Structure formats: structure tokens, C-alpha cells
Coordinates of C-alpha atoms in Angstrom, one line a residue:
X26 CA -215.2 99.1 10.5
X27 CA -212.2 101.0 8.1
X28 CA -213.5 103.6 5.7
X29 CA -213.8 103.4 2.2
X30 CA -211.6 105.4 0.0
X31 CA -212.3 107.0 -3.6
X32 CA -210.0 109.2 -5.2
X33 CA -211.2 111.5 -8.0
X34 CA -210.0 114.8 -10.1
X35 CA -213.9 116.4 -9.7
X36 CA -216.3 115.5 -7.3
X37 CA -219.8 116.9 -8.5
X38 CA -221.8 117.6 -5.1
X39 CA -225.8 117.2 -5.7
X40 CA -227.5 115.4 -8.7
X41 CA -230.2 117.8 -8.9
X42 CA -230.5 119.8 -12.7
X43 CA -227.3 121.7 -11.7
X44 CA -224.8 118.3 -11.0
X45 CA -226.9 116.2 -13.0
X46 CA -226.1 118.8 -15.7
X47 CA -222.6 119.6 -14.9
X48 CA -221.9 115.4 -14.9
X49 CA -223.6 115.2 -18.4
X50 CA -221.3 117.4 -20.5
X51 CA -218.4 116.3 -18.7
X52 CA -219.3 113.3 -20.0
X53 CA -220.1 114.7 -23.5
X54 CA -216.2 116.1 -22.7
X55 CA -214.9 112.3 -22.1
X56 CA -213.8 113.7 -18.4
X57 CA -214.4 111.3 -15.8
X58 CA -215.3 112.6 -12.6
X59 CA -217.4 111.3 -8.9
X60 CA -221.1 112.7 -8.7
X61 CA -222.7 112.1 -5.0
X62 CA -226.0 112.7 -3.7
X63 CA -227.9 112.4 -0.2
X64 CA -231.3 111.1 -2.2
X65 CA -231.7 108.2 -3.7
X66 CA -234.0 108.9 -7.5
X67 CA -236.8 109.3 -7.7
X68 CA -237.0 111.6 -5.1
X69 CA -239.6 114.4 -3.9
X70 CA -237.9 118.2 -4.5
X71 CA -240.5 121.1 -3.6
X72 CA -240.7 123.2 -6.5
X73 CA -242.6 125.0 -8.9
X74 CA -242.2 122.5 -11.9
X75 CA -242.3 124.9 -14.4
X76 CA -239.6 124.3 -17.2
X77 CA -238.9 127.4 -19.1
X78 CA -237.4 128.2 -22.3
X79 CA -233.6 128.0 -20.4
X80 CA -234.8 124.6 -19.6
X81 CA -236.0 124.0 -23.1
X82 CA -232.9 125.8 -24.9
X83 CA -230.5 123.3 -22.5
X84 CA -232.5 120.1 -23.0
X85 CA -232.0 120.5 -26.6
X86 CA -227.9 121.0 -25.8
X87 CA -228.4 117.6 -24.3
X88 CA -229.9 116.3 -27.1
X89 CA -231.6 118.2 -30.4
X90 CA -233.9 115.3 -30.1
X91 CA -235.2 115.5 -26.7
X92 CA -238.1 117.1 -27.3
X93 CA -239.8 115.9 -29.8
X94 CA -238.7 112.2 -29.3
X95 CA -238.9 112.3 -25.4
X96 CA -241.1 114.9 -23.7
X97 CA -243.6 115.9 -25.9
X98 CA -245.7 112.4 -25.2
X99 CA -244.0 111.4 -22.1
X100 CA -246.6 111.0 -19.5
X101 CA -245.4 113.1 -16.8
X102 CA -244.8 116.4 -18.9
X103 CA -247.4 118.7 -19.8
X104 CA -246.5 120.6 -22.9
X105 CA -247.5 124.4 -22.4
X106 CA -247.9 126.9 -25.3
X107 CA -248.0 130.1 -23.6
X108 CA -248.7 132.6 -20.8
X109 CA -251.9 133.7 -19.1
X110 CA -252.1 136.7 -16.9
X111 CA -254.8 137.3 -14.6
X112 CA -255.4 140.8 -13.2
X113 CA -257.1 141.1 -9.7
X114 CA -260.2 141.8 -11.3
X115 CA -260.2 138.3 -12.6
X116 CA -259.5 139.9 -16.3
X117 CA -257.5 137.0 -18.0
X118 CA -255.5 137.5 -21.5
X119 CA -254.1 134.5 -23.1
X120 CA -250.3 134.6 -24.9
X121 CA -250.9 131.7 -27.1
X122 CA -247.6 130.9 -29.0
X123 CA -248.7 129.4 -32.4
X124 CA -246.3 127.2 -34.6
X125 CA -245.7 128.3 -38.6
X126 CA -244.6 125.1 -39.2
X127 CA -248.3 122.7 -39.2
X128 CA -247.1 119.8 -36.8
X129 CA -244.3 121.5 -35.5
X130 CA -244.2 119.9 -31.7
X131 CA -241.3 122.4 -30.7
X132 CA -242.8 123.5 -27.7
X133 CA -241.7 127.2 -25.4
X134 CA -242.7 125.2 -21.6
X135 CA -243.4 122.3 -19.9
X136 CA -244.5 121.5 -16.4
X137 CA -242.9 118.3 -14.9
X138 CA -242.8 117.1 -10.7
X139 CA -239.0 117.7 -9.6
X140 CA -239.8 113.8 -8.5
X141 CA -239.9 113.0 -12.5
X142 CA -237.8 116.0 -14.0
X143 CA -234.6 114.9 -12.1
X144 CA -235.3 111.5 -12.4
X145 CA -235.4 112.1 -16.2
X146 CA -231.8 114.1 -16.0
X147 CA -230.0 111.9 -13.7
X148 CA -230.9 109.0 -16.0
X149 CA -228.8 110.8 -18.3
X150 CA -225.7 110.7 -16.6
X151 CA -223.3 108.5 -18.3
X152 CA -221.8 105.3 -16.4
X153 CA -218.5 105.4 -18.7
X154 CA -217.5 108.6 -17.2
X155 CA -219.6 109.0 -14.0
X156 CA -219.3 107.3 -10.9
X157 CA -222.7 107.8 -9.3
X158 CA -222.8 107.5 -6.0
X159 CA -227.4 107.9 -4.6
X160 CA -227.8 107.7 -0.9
X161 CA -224.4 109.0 -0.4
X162 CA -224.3 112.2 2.3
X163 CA -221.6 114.4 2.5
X164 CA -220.9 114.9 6.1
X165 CA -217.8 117.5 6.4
X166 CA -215.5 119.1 3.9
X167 CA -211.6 119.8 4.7
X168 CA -208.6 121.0 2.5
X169 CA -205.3 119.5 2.2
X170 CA -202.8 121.4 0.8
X171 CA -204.7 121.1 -3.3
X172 CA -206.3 118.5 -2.3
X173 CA -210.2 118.2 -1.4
X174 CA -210.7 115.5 1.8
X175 CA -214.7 114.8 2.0
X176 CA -216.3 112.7 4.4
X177 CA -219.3 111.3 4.3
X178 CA -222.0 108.4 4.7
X179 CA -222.5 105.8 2.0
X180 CA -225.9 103.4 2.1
X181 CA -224.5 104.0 6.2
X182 CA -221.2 103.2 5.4
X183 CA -218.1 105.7 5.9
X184 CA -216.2 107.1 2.6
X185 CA -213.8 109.4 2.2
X186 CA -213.2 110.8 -0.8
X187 CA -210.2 112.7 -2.5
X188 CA -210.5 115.2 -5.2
X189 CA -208.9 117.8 -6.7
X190 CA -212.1 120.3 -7.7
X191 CA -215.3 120.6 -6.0
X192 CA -218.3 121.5 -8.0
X193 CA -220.7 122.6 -5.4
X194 CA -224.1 121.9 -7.1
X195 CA -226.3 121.3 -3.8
X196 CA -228.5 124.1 -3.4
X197 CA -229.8 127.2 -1.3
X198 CA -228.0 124.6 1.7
X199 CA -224.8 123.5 0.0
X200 CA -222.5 122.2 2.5
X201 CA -219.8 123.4 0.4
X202 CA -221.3 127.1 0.8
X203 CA -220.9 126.3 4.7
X204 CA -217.4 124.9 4.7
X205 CA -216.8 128.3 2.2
X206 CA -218.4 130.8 4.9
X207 CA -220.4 131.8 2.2
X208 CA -223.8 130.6 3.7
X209 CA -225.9 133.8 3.9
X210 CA -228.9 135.1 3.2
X211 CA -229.6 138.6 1.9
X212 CA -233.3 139.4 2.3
X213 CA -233.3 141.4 -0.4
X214 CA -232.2 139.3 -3.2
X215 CA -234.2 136.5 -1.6
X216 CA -237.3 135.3 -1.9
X217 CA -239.9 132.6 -0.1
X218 CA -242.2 131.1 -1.5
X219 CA -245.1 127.5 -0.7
X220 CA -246.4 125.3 -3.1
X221 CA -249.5 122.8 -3.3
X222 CA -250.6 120.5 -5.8
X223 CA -254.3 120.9 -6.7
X224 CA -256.7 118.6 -8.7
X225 CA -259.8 119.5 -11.1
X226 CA -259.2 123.5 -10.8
X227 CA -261.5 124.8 -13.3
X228 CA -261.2 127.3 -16.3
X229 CA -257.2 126.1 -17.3
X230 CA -257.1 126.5 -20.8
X231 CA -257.0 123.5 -23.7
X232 CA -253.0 124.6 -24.5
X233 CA -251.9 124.3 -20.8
X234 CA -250.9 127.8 -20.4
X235 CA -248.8 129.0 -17.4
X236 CA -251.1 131.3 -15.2
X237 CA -249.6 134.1 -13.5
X238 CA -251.0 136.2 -11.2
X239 CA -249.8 139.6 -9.4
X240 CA -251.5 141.0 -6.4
X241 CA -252.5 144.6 -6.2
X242 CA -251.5 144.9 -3.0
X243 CA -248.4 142.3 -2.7
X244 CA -245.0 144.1 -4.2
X245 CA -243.0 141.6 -6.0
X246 CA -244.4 139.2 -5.7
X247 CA -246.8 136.7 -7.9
X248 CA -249.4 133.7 -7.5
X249 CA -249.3 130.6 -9.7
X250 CA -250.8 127.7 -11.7
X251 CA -248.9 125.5 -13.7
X252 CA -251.3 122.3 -15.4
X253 CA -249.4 119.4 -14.6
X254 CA -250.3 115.5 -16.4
X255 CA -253.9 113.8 -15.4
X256 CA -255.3 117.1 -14.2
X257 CA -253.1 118.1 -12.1
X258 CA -252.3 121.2 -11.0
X259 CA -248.8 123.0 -9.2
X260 CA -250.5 126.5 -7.6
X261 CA -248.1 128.1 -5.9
X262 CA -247.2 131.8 -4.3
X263 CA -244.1 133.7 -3.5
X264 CA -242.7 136.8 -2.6
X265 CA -239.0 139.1 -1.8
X266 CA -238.4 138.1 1.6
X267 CA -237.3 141.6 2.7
X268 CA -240.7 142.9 1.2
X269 CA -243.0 140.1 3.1
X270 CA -241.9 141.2 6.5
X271 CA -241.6 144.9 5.7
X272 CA -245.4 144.1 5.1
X273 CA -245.5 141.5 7.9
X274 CA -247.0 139.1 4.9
X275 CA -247.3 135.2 6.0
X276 CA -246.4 133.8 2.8
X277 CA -248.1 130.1 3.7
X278 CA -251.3 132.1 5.2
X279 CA -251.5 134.2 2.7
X280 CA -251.9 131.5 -0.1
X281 CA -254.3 129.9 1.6
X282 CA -256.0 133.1 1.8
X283 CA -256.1 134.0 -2.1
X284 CA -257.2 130.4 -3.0
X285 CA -260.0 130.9 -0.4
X286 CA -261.3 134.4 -0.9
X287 CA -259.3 136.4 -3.6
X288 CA -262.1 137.4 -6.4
X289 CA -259.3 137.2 -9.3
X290 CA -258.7 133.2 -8.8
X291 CA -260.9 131.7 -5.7
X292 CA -263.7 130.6 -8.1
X293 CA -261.4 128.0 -9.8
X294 CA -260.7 126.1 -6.6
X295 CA -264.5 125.5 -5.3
X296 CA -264.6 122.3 -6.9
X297 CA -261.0 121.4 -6.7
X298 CA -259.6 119.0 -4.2
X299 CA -256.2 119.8 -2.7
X300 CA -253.7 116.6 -3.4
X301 CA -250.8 117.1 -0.1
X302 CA -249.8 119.7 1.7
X303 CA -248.4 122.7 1.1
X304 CA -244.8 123.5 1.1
X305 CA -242.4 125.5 1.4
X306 CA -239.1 126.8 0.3
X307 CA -236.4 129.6 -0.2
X308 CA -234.9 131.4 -3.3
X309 CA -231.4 132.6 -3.5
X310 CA -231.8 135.0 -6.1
X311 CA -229.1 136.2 -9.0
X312 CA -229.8 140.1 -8.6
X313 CA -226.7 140.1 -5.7
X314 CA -223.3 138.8 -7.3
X315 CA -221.6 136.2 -4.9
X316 CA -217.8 134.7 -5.3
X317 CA -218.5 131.6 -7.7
X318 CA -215.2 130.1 -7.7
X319 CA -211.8 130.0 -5.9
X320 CA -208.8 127.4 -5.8
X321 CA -210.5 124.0 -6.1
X322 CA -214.1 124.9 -6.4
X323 CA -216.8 125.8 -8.4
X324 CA -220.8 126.7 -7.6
X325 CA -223.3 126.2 -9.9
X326 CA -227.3 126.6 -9.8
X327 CA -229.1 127.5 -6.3
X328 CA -225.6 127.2 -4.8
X329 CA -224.8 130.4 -7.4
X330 CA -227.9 131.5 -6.0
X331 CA -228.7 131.7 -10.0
X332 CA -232.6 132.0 -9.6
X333 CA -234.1 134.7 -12.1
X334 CA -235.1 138.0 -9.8
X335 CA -237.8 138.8 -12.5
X336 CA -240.1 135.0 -11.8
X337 CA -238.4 132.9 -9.9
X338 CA -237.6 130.5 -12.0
X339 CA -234.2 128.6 -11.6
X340 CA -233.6 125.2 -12.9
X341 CA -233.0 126.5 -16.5
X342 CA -230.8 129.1 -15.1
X343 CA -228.9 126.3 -12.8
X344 CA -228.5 124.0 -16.4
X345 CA -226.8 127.0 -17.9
X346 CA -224.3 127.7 -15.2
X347 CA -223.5 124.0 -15.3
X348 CA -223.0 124.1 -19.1
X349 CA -220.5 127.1 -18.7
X350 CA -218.9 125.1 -15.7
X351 CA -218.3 122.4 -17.6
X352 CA -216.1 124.2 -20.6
X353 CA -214.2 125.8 -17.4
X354 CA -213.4 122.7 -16.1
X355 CA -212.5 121.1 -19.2
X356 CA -209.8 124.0 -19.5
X357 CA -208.5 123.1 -16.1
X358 CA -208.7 119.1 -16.5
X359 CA -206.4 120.0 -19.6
X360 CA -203.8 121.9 -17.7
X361 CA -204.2 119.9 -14.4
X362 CA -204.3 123.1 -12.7
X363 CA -207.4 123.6 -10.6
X364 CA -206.5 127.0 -9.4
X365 CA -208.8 129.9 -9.3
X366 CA -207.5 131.5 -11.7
X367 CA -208.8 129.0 -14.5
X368 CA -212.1 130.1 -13.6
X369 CA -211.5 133.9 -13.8
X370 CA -214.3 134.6 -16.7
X371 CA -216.7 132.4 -14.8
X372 CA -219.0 134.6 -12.9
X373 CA -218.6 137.3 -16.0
X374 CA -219.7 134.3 -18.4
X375 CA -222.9 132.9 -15.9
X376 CA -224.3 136.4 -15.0
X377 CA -224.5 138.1 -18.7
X378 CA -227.1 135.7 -19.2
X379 CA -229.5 136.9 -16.8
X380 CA -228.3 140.5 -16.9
X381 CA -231.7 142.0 -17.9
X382 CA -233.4 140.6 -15.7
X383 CA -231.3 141.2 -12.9
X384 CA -231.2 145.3 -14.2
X385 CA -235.1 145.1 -14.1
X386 CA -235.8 143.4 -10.8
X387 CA -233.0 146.2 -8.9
X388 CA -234.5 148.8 -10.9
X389 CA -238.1 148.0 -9.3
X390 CA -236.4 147.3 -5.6
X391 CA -234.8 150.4 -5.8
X392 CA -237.4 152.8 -6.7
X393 CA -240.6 152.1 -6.3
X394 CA -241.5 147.6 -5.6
X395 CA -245.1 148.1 -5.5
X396 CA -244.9 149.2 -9.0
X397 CA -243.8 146.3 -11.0
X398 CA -247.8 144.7 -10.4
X399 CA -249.2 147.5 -11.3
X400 CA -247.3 147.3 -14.3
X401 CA -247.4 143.8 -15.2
X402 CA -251.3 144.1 -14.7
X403 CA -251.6 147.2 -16.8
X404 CA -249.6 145.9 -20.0
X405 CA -249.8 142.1 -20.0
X406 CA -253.8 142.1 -19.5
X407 CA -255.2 145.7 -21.3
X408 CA -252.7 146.2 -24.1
X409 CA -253.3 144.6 -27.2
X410 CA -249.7 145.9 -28.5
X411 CA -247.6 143.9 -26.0
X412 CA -249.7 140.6 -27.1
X413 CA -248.3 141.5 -30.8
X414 CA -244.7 142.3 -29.2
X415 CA -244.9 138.5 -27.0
X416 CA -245.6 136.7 -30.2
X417 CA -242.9 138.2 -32.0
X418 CA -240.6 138.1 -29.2
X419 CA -241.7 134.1 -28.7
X420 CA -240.2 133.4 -32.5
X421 CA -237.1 134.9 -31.9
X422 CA -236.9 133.0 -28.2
X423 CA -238.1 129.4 -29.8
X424 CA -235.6 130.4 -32.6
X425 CA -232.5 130.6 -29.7
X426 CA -234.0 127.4 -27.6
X427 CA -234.1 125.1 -30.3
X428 CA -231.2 126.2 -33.1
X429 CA -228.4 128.4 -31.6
X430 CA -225.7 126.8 -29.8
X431 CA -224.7 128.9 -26.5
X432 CA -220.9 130.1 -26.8
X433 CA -218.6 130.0 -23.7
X434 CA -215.9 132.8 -24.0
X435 CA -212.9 131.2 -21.4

């Protein structure tokens, strides 16, 4: 049986929020391009479903509608208006963010399934520009001179496909990041982490706040519950991988073990009924700078390893690199020159947005990890000045997500 052939200037690898991303404002550009994926959407992504303001501040990029005409009554988002922190005494103080506008639905979180989030993005990608290729595997990468040569398996058919840039946007296990060598895992800017979805947990409060909790005894690390749609719940714990088995901590037992018997958050579960397994997965994380970009390629989201060090949270973060790729790439689609020098400013560009918290999670890592509970625990539940400082810090933060456009210095 021959091979099929596709030729393309940029093939997007992955449709996750990264590609799916990346495809959309090329599209918004007018620049046609190939997006492939091994999954055909819907499809299950382990995850912690929690969709900060990152994810809130690019939705509206995508569209300054989206959230009031889209996920603010669509059934599979839960609209969350704040923060709860629970100490390991079980103390629990609420960050409540409260509109000044009466009916204002501009909301700072949602929780969504990775099964309905990237269906929801994907469904986004526009067929004028985007040749969307689901159930398509890459199975080997080789370069030819300037030219890209990718093989791989099509609804079990063989493709080959040509293309002048590769935008590898296919996670912590990118098969670009293989053919690249750059396939490695630091322990210390890496973290692991299990998941389960619960049903009926008792005490969540009326405005679906996301509930964080740090163990006293667990350095960097923190436990979860994010209120999904129809009770639903996604409890999850993770921690730095090079801390866990310093401490010789079983991440999956160790959940297991909180939900069980910990006094700060057991008492929820007794009547609560467990809905799958749990699940694990890894989290390349930004505080270690890797090589972005070279002749012909480009990384964005977990392939960038662009997961916040400070919670973990990374599909925001992967949107955003995937906006700045795309005003890169429309540079180089202009030129036809696909070198790495087009993309010089990239890395500078992706990592000044998370500089902060990359500065605090070294700072902790590097002088004392067991404190950054204690502190979180200390000023998040007992001081009464740092709930004043979140609620003005929120209006300035809602004010960025939903009105100022993000600027991409070339």
C-alpha cells in the first residue's frame, strides 16, 4: 500500500490547549498550516481541570465574548469565585472575589474535564486555515536539509508529511523533544502528582471556590479540590519530585492516606463516593530554562515545560506560549525563513511571564522547601491583611484577564 503525502509550511504537533492554541491565532493570522494529533476529541487527558486566570485572560484573546456568552452557563464548567485555604488544623478562610458591577458574570476560575476543555478549544480551530488531522500518530521525525520529513499513522494508514517548521506542542512526551535529545527530566524542577474524581464531598462552598491545601509535614507540595458540574469534584495531590523521594513520599499512597485519615480534610470524604480511579501524571516545570527553539522548530506548553513552579498549573501558561509562538511564526511565514534566528526573543518573551513565580519557587528550593507551607498556612488562613491585599490584587488581575491585550515584543 503507497504512503500518502501532505506538504505543509507548519506542522502543529498535538491539539491539546498548547496546538489547539497555536492553530487558532494562526488562523486569526490567515496562515495556513497542518495540525495532527494521536486522539481523536473528545478525549480523556489526566489533569487537574482547574482554569486559571491565564486561561481566563487567553480565552478572552480568543474571543472578548467567550465568557459571558459561552462558559458561564455551559454545563460542563463550574464558574469559581475564589480561593479557600485550609490549614492542617482544618482552619478554612474563604477569598471570595466579589463583582462591583451587580450582574457582572466576569468570572477569575473555572473547573472544566480536560475531556470537555479541549474539546471546547479544538472546536475552535478554523477549517479555512487548518488541516486537522485526529487519530493521526506521529511515528518518527527526520530532517532534510530545511526540510521537516514526518512519518506517521493516519486512521492506520501511512502519511508522510513535509514541512518547513515544527511546532512541538505534545507534551511532557513530545516526540519532537526525543528526536531533539532534549527529553529529560530534572527532579528538581519536576513535579508528580495523582488525581481522582470524587462525588457528594461535603462542606464545598455555594461560590465553588478552589480549595487548597498544604501539609505540615509535605515541602512543596499541596492537596486539592476543585467543584466540577453535577457535584462533582477533581481532589488531587502533588508534590517536587526531587523532594518526594528525598522524603521517600509515595505520592499515590499518600493521597489515599490524607483522604482517609488527615484531620484537616478526611471528614469531607465519609459520605463521598469515589467516581474512577486515581491517576497519575508528571509536571515539567518552568523554574529550569530549556532551549525553546532552533532551525525549524518551535516548543510550546508542557513541551516548554511551561508549568507554574508556584501551583502547578499549566494550561493557561501553555495558551500563552502558543499566543507568543504564533506572532513568531507569523514573522517567519513573512520572510519565509524558518531559521532560529527568527525566534531569538522567544524564550525571553514566554518566560517574563512567569518570572515571579519562577524567583519564588527557586527561592524556597534553595533555602529552606519546608518553609513555603508553613508560610502559605500562616498568612493565607490567620491574617486578615492578606485577605484585604487578595481582593485588591483580584481587581487589578480580573482587570488584565478581561481588558488588556498581551504585547509580543519580536
Amino acid at each position: 500500500m503507497s504512503t500518502k503525502q501532505l506538504s505543509t509550511t507548519i506542522c502543529i504537533i498535538g491539539a491539546g490547549p498548547a496546538g489547539a492554541t497555536t492553530s487558532i491565532f494562526l488562523s486569526k493570522m490567515g496562515i495556513e498550516h497542518v495540525i495532527v494529533d494521536a486522539a481523536i476529541f473528545p478525549r480523556h487527558k489526566v489533569c487537574g481541570d482547574g482554569l486559571d486566570l491565564k486561561t481566563v485572560r487567553m480565552l478572552n484573546h480568543i474571543d472578548p465574548n467567550i465568557i459571558q456568552q459561552e462558559l458561564v452557563n455551559h454545563p460542563h464548567f463550574t464558574a469559581s469565585w475564589g480561593v479557600r485555604s485550609i490549614t492542617p488544623k482544618g482552619k478554612q478562610r474563604n477569598f471570595v472575589y466579589e463583582p462591583t458591577i451587580k450582574d457582572d458574570v466576569s468570572c477569575p476560575f473555572f473547573v472544566s474535564k480536560r475531556l470537555h476543555f479541549d474539546e471546547f478549544l479544538v472546536n475552535k480551530i478554523d477549517a479555512r486555515f487548518a488541516d486537522f488531522r485526529q487519530n493521526t500518530k506521529i511515528t518518527s521525525i527526520e530532517k532534510d536539509g530545511k526540510l521537516w520529513k514526518l512519518q506517521a499513522v493516519e486512521n492506520g494508514e501511512a502519511l508522510e508529511i513535509d514541512a518547513k517548521l515544527l511546532i512541538g506542542a505534545d507534551g511532557d512526551h513530545s516526540i519532537l523533544l526525543k528526536y531533539l535529545g532534549e527529553r529529560k527530566i530534572n527532579r528538581r524542577h519536576y513535579a508528580g502528582s495523582v488525581r481522582q474524581y470524587w462525588q457528594g464531598i461535603e462542606g464545598l462552598h455555594e461560590k465553588n471556590l478552589l480549595e487548597l491545601y498544604y501539609p505540615k509535614n509535605l515541602p512543596m507540595s499541596y492537596f486539592w479540590i476543585f467543584p466540577l458540574p453535577n457535584g462533582e469534584s477533581n481532589v488531587g495531590f502533588g508534590m517536587v519530585s526531587e523532594l518526594a523521594s528525598k522524603y521517600n513520599v509515595n505520592i499515590r499512597n499518600k493521597f489515599k492516606d490524607m483522604i482517609a485519615s488527615d484531620a484537616a480534610i478526611a471528614h469531607r470524604f465519609k459520605n463521598a463516593t469515589p467516581v474512577g480511579e486515581a491517576e497519575g501524571w508528571g509536571l515539567p516545570l518552568a523554574s529550569v530554562k530549556r532551549k525553546l527553539f532552533g532551525d525549524g522548530w518551535l516548543l510550546t506548553g508542557d513541551a516548554a515545560s511551561m508549568i507554574s513552579p508556584a501551583n502547578g498549573e499549566g494550561i493557561g501558561s501553555g495558551m500563552l506560549t502558543s499566543y507568543i509562538a504564533a506572532h513568531f511564526i507569523q514573522r517567519a511565514v513573512k520572510a519565509n525563513n524558518f531559521e532560529a534566528n527568527m525566534f531569538a526573543n522567544y524564550d525571553r518573551e514566554v518566560y517574563k511571564s512567569m518570572l515571579g513565580e519562577i524567583k519564588e519557587y527557586n527561592f524556597y528550593m534553595n533555602s529552606n522547601p519546608g518553609m513555603k507551607n508553613w508560610v502559605y498556612n500562616k498568612l493565607l488562613a490567620d491574617n486578615f491583611v492578606i485577605q484585604a491585599y487578595y481582593k485588591y490584587k483580584m481587581k487589578g488581575w480580573m482587570n488584565q484577564a478581561y481588558n488588556d491585550t498581551i504585547k509580543v515584543n519580536l
